[in-house]
Amino acid sequence: MDSTSPNHGADVPKAPRRHIPVALSTASVYPLSVHDGFAVAADLGYDGVEVLVTHNGDSQDSSALNRLAERYEQPILAIHAPTLLLTQQVWGSAWNKVQRSAQMAVDVGAEVVVVHPPFRWQNGYAETFAQGVRDIADAFGVRIAVENMYPWRVRGREALAYLPHWDPVRMDYQDVTWDFSHAATADASSLDAVRALGSRLRHVHLTDGISPSTKDQHLVPGRGTQECVEVLQHIAHNGFDGAVVAEVSTRKAKGAGQREEWLAETLEFARVHLGQTAP
């Protein structure tokens, strides 16, 4: 550059960093209702909600969810398909669960559908899973982000629980959800995984866990051994264009007051380490 240029020696302005939304999963208020999830998210100042589809009627009803989103001014950022063990009876077959979740995402304006990998006994589903979720994502115009899980351990030995594998890093998925608690149960490094995923990281479940463990703990972030701070700081600066979703177990909370304290602490943790508020 010519030394006579008015910009000579000046810092080149950086593009503004994207505000990463921090949402609340309705799983964080379980066993309370999806309605309570929206109310808590609004009370605490979250940026939106992820809806876990369960046996709760409202969680399966797009019209009811849209009414809740409007009432509490909480956009629905993601739909978590009923692919958990406790929701095996919801919406029938495995592919029907994924398709109906994708349709619900379209109906409520969510961009992401979170799914778990197939259980080992779902052989036919597992054989075409990677291509199947890609086809459904394309058909509905949504992102289907496959979540990391963990090996099951029986009497100290690992048991094959998920097919093709519990670790999405090694799989051919276009979009991935990363969950810190599941990583702790798997004794995996979240920072290494997130770096390896790169642009395939679509969605983050913010929680924590203590390794080694045979339990999926879903602790308040910062109370476990996962690299939650480092991952949030990493994604804040590397062009991540998804959402961070608090998915903390509050079943042992002593009443509504402690539940909201834990979820407020989780929100503050996310905001601080994403660089959205001062520490």
PDB file of C-alpha atoms in Angstrom, residues 25-27 29-38 49-68 76 78-84 86-87 89-91 97 100-105 107-108:
ATOM      1  CA  SER A  25     -34.149 -26.957  25.796  1.00  0.00           C
ATOM      2  CA  THR A  26     -37.523 -27.908  27.215  1.00  0.00           C
ATOM      3  CA  ALA A  27     -35.708 -31.029  28.468  1.00  0.00           C
ATOM      4  CA  VAL A  29     -37.427 -28.419  32.940  1.00  0.00           C
ATOM      5  CA  TYR A  30     -38.405 -32.105  32.697  1.00  0.00           C
ATOM      6  CA  PRO A  31     -40.690 -33.522  34.096  1.00  0.00           C
ATOM      7  CA  LEU A  32     -42.538 -30.188  33.848  1.00  0.00           C
ATOM      8  CA  SER A  33     -44.381 -29.354  30.639  1.00  0.00           C
ATOM      9  CA  VAL A  34     -43.204 -27.746  27.412  1.00  0.00           C
ATOM     10  CA  HIS A  35     -45.253 -24.719  28.486  1.00  0.00           C
ATOM     11  CA  ASP A  36     -43.020 -24.373  31.560  1.00  0.00           C
ATOM     12  CA  GLY A  37     -39.976 -24.494  29.313  1.00  0.00           C
ATOM     13  CA  PHE A  38     -41.136 -21.468  27.343  1.00  0.00           C
ATOM     14  CA  VAL A  49     -36.259 -22.585  22.810  1.00  0.00           C
ATOM     15  CA  GLU A  50     -35.434 -26.082  21.623  1.00  0.00           C
ATOM     16  CA  VAL A  51     -38.491 -28.331  21.901  1.00  0.00           C
ATOM     17  CA  LEU A  52     -37.967 -31.953  22.860  1.00  0.00           C
ATOM     18  CA  VAL A  53     -40.865 -33.963  21.433  1.00  0.00           C
ATOM     19  CA  THR A  54     -42.201 -36.220  24.208  1.00  0.00           C
ATOM     20  CA  HIS A  55     -45.488 -37.776  25.303  1.00  0.00           C
ATOM     21  CA  ASN A  56     -46.614 -34.250  26.264  1.00  0.00           C
ATOM     22  CA  GLY A  57     -49.373 -33.251  23.852  1.00  0.00           C
ATOM     23  CA  ASP A  58     -48.205 -29.676  23.308  1.00  0.00           C
ATOM     24  CA  SER A  59     -44.727 -30.870  22.335  1.00  0.00           C
ATOM     25  CA  GLN A  60     -46.300 -32.765  19.431  1.00  0.00           C
ATOM     26  CA  ASP A  61     -48.578 -29.945  18.259  1.00  0.00           C
ATOM     27  CA  SER A  62     -47.115 -27.296  15.940  1.00  0.00           C
ATOM     28  CA  SER A  63     -50.061 -24.949  16.457  1.00  0.00           C
ATOM     29  CA  ALA A  64     -49.721 -25.144  20.243  1.00  0.00           C
ATOM     30  CA  LEU A  65     -45.971 -24.520  19.982  1.00  0.00           C
ATOM     31  CA  ASN A  66     -46.487 -21.500  17.750  1.00  0.00           C
ATOM     32  CA  ARG A  67     -48.929 -20.059  20.280  1.00  0.00           C
ATOM     33  CA  LEU A  68     -46.406 -20.549  23.083  1.00  0.00           C
ATOM     34  CA  ILE A  76     -38.269 -22.049  18.369  1.00  0.00           C
ATOM     35  CA  ALA A  78     -34.729 -26.442  17.060  1.00  0.00           C
ATOM     36  CA  ILE A  79     -36.893 -29.533  17.310  1.00  0.00           C
ATOM     37  CA  HIS A  80     -35.436 -32.551  19.095  1.00  0.00           C
ATOM     38  CA  ALA A  81     -36.944 -35.651  17.495  1.00  0.00           C
ATOM     39  CA  PRO A  82     -38.399 -38.320  19.818  1.00  0.00           C
ATOM     40  CA  THR A  83     -35.470 -40.693  19.279  1.00  0.00           C
ATOM     41  CA  LEU A  84     -34.681 -41.270  22.977  1.00  0.00           C
ATOM     42  CA  LEU A  86     -38.130 -42.834  26.823  1.00  0.00           C
ATOM     43  CA  THR A  87     -39.889 -41.618  23.647  1.00  0.00           C
ATOM     44  CA  GLN A  89     -43.596 -44.975  21.575  1.00  0.00           C
ATOM     45  CA  VAL A  90     -43.974 -41.423  20.208  1.00  0.00           C
ATOM     46  CA  TRP A  91     -44.741 -41.065  16.481  1.00  0.00           C
ATOM     47  CA  LYS A  97     -40.146 -39.718  13.872  1.00  0.00           C
ATOM     48  CA  ARG A 100     -42.594 -35.614  11.399  1.00  0.00           C
ATOM     49  CA  SER A 101     -39.915 -33.698  13.298  1.00  0.00           C
ATOM     50  CA  ALA A 102     -38.712 -32.137  10.047  1.00  0.00           C
ATOM     51  CA  GLN A 103     -42.273 -31.138   9.156  1.00  0.00           C
ATOM     52  CA  MET A 104     -42.740 -29.651  12.625  1.00  0.00           C
ATOM     53  CA  ALA A 105     -39.519 -27.671  12.221  1.00  0.00           C
ATOM     54  CA  ASP A 107     -44.245 -25.435  10.672  1.00  0.00           C
ATOM     55  CA  VAL A 108     -42.681 -23.563  13.615  1.00  0.00           C
TER      56      VAL A 108
END
